[in-house]
XYZ file of N, CA and C in Angstrom:
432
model
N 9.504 21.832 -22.658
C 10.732 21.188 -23.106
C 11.104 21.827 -24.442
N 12.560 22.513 -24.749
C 12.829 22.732 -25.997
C 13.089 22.080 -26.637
N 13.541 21.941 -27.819
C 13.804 21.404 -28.765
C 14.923 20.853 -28.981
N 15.846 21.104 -28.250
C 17.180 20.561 -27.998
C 16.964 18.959 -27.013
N 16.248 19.987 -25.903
C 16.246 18.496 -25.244
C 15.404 17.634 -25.339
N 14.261 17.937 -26.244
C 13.426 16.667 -26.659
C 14.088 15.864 -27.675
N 15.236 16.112 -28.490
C 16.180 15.955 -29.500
C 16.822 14.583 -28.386
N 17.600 14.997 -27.504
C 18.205 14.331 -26.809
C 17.813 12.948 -25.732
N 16.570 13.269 -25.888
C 15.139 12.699 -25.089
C 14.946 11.287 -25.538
N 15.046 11.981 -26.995
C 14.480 11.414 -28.638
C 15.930 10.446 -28.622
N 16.764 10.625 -28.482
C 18.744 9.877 -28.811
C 18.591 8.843 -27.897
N 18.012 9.220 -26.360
C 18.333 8.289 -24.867
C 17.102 7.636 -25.532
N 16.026 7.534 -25.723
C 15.500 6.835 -25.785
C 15.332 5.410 -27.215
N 16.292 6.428 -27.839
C 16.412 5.514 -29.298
C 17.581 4.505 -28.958
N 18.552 5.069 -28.252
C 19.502 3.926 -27.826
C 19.113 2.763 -26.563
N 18.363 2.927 -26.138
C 17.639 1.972 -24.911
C 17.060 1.038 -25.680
N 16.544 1.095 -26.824
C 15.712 0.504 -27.725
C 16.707 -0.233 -28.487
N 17.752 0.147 -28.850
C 18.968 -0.249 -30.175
C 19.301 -1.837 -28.761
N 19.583 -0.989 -27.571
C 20.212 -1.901 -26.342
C 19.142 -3.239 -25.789
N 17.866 -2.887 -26.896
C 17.062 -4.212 -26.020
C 16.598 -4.702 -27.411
N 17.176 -4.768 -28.132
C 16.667 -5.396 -29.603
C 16.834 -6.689 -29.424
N 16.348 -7.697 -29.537
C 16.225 -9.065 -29.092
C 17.459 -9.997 -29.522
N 18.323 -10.986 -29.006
C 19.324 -11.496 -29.487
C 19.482 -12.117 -30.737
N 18.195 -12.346 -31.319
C 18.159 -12.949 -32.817
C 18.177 -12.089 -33.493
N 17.588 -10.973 -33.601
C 17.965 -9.258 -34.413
C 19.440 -9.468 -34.499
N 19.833 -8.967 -33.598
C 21.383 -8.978 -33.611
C 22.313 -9.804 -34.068
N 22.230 -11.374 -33.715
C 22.479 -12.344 -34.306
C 22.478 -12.279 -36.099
N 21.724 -12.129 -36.580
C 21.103 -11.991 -38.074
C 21.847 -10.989 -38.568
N 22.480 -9.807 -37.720
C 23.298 -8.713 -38.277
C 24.516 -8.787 -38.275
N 24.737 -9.497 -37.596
C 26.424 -9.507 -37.004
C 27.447 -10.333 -38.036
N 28.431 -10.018 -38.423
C 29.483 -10.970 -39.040
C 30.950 -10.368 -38.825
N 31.931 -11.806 -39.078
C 32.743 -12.130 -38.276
C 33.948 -10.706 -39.779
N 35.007 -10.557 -39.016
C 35.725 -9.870 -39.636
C 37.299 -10.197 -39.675
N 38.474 -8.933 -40.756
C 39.763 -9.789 -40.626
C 40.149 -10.097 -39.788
N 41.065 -11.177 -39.590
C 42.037 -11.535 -38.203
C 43.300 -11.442 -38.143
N 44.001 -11.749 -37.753
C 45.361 -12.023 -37.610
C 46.042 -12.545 -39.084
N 47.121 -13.183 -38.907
C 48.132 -14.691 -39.725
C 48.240 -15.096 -38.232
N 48.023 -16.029 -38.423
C 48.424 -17.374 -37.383
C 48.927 -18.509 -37.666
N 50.473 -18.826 -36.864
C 50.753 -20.574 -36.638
C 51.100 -21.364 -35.973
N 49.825 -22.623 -36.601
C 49.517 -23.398 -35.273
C 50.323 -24.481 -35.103
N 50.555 -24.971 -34.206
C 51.276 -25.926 -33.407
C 52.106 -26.974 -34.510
N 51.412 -27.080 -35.971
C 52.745 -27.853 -36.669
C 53.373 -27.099 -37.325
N 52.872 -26.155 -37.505
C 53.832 -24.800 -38.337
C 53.617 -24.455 -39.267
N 51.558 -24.718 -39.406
C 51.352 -24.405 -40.648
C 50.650 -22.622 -40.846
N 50.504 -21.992 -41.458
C 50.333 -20.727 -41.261
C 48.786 -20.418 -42.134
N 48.200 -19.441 -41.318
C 46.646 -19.379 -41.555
C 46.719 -17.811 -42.256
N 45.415 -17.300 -42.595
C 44.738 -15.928 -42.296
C 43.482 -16.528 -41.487
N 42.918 -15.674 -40.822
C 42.225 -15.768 -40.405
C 40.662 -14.907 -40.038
N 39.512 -15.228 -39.333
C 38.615 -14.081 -39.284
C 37.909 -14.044 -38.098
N 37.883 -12.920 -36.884
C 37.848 -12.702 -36.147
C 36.294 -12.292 -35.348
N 35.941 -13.351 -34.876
C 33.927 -13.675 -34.341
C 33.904 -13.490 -33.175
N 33.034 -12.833 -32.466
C 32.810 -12.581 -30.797
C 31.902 -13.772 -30.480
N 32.794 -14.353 -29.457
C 32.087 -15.857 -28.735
C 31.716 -15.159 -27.578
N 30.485 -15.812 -27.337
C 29.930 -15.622 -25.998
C 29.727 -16.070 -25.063
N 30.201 -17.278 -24.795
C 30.434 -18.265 -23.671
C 32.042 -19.263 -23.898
N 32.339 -19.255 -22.533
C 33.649 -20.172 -22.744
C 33.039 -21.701 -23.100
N 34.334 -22.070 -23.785
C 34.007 -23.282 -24.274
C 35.500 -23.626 -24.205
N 35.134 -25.422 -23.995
C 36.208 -26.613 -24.617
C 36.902 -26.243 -26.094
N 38.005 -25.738 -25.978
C 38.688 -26.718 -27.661
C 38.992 -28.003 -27.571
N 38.919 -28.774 -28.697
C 38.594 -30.211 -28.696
C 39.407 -30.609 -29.461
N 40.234 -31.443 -29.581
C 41.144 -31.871 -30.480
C 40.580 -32.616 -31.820
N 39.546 -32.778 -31.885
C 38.664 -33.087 -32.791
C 37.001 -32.654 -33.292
N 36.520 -32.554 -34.417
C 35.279 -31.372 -34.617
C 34.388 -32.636 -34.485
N 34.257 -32.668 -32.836
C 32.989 -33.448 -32.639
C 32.743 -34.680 -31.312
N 32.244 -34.776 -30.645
C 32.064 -35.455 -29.524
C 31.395 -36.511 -29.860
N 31.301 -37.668 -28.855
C 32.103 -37.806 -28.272
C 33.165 -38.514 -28.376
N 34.337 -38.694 -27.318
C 35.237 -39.023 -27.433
C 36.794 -37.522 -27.920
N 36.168 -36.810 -28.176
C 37.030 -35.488 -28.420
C 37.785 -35.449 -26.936
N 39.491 -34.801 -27.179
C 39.920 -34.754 -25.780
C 40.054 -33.075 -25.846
N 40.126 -32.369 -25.100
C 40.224 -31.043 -24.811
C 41.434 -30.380 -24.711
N 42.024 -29.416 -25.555
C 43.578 -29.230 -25.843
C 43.199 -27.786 -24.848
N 42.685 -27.452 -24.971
C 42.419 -25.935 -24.191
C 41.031 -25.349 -23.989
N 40.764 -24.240 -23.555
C 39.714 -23.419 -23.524
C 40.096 -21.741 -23.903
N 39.125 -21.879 -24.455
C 38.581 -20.342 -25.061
C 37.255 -19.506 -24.665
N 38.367 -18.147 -23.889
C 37.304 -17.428 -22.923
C 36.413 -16.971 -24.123
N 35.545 -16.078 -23.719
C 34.380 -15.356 -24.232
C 34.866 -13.871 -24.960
N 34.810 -13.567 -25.690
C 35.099 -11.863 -26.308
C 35.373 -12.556 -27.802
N 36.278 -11.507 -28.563
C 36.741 -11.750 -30.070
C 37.784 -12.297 -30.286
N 37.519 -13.584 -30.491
C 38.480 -14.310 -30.667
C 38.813 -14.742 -32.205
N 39.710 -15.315 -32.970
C 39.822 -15.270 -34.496
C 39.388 -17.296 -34.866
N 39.288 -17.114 -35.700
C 39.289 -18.825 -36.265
C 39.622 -18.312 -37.537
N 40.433 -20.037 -37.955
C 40.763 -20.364 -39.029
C 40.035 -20.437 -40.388
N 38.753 -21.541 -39.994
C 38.191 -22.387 -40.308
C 37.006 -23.062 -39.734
N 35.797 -23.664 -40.539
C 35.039 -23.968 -39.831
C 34.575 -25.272 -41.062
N 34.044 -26.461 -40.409
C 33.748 -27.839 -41.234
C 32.374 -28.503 -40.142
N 31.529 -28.716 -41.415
C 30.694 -29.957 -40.996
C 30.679 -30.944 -40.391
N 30.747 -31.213 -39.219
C 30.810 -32.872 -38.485
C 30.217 -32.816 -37.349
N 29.989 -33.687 -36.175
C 29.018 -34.105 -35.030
C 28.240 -33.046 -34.556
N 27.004 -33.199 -34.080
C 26.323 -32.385 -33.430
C 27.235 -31.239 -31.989
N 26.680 -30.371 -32.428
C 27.480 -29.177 -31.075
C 26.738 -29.612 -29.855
N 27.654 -29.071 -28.576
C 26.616 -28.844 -27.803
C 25.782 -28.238 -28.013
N 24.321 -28.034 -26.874
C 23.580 -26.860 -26.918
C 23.526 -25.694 -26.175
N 24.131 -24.936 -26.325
C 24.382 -23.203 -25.857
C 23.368 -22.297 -26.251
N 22.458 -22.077 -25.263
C 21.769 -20.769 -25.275
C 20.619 -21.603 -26.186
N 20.241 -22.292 -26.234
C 19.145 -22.806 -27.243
C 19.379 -23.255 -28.913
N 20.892 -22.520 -29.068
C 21.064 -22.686 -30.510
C 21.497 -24.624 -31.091
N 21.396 -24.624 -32.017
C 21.825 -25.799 -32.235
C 22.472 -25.986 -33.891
N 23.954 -26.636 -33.997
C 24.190 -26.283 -35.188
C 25.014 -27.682 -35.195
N 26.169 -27.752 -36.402
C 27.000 -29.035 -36.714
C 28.100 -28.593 -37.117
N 28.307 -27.472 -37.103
C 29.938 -27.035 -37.493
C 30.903 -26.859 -36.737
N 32.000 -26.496 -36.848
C 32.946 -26.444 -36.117
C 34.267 -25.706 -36.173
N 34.929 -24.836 -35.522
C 35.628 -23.959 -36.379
C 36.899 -24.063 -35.274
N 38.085 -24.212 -36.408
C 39.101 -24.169 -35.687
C 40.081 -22.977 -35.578
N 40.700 -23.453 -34.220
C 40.903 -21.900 -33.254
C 42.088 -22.311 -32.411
N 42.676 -21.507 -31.683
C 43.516 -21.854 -30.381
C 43.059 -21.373 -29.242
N 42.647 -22.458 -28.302
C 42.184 -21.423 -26.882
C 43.329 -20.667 -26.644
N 42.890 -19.698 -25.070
C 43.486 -18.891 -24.552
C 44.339 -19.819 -23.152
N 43.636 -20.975 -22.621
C 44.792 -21.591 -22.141
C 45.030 -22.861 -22.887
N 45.868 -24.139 -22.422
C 46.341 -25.327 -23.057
C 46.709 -26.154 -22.460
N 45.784 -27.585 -23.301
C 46.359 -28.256 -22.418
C 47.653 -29.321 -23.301
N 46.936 -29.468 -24.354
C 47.657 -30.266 -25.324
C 47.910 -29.508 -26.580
N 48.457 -30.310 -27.645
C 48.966 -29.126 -28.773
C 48.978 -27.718 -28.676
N 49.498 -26.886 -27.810
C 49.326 -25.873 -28.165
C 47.592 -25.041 -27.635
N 47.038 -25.638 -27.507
C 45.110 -25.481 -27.229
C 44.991 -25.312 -28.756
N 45.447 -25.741 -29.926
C 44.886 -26.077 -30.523
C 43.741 -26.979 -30.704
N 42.815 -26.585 -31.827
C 41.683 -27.500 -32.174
C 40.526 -27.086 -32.780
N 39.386 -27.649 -31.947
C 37.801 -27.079 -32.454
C 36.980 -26.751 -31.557
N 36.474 -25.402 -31.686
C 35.102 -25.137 -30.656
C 33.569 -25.081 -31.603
N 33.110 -25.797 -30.920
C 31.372 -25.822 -31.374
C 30.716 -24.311 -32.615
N 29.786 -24.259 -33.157
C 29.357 -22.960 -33.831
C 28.538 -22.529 -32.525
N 28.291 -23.012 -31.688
C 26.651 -22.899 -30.721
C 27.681 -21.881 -29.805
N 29.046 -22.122 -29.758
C 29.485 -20.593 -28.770
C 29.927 -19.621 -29.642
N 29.758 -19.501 -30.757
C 29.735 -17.955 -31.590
C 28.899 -17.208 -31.370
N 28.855 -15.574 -31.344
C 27.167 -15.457 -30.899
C 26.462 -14.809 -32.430
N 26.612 -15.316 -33.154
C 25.640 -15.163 -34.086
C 25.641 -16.498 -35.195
N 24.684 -16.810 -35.756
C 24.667 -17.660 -36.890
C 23.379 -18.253 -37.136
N 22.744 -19.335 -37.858
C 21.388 -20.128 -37.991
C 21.381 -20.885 -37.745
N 20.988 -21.732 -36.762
C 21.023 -23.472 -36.650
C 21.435 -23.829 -38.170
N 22.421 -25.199 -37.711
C 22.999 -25.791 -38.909
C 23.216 -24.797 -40.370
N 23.743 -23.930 -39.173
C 24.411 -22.750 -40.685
C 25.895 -22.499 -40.083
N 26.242 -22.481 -41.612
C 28.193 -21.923 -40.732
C 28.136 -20.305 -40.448
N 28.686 -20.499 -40.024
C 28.926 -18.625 -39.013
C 29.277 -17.693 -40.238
N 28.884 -16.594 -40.784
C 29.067 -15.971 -42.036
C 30.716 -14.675 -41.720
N 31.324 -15.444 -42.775
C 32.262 -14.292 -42.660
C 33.492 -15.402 -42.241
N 33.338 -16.592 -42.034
C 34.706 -17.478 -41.440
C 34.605 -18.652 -42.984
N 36.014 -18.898 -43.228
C 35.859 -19.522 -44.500
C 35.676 -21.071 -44.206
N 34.949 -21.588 -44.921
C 34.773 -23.230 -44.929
C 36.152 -24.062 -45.095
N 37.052 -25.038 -44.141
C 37.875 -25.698 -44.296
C 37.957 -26.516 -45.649
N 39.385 -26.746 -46.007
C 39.397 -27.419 -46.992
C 38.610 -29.304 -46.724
N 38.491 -29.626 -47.972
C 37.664 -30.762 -47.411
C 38.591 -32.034 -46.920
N 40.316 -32.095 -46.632
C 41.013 -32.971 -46.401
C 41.646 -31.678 -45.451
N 41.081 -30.960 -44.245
C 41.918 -30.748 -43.432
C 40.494 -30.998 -42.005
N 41.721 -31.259 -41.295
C 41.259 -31.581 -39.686
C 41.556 -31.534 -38.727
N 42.477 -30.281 -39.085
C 43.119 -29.569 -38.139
C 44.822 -29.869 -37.561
């Protein structure tokens, strides 16, 4: 084998390795980036920062179950949020478990607009009961 293609040997096999690095590696690296301006359903206008979710989820017209009604859903890929605030336990997705909540507009709707809140547990990175790094903390008198 020359040296070229043990070089290349050396690349395929370093990326197979990058591709099976365990989901908490990755998790721990990842953060959310700019987004859009967005406005939502009363006409108030955002910036925003843009996190890859990894499972569809409920938006909820409120950050927290139960009793939350569901304004829309939000598929899986990079989607942007506003905002993210402390209140009821998330579901549990994938094992994670957190209490925040970040508001967003699904991709369909049912009410306002699909405005609302999806769980931290469908972001795919963050710490139990940690806010998702890189999305700004809501003011403490907003609720969407």
């Amino acid at each position: 084998m020359n040296l070229r293609h043990a070089l290349a040997a050396g690349a395929v096999l370093a990326a197979s390795l990058a591709l099976a690095t365990p989901a908490e590696a990755r998790q721990a690296s990842a953060s959310c980036w700019g987004g859009p301006t967005v406005t939502d359903y009363k006409g108030r206008t955002f910036s925003t920062s843009t996190c890859p979710t990894w499972i569809q989820t409920s938006v909820l017209d409120q950050a927290s179950l139960p009793g939350a009604e569901t304004t829309g859903v939000l598929f899986p890929g990079d989607n942007w949020m506003v905002c993210q605030r402390k209140s009821g336990e998330n579901p549990q997705y994938g094992g994670g478990r957190n209490n925040y909540w970040l508001y967003t507009q699904g991709d369909t709707s049912r009410i306002h607009g699909g405005w609302g809140w999806i769980p931290a547990t469908s972001v795919s990175y963050g710490g139990d009961y940690q806010a998702i790094p890189g999305v700004r903390i809501c003011p403490a008198d907003f609720y969407g």
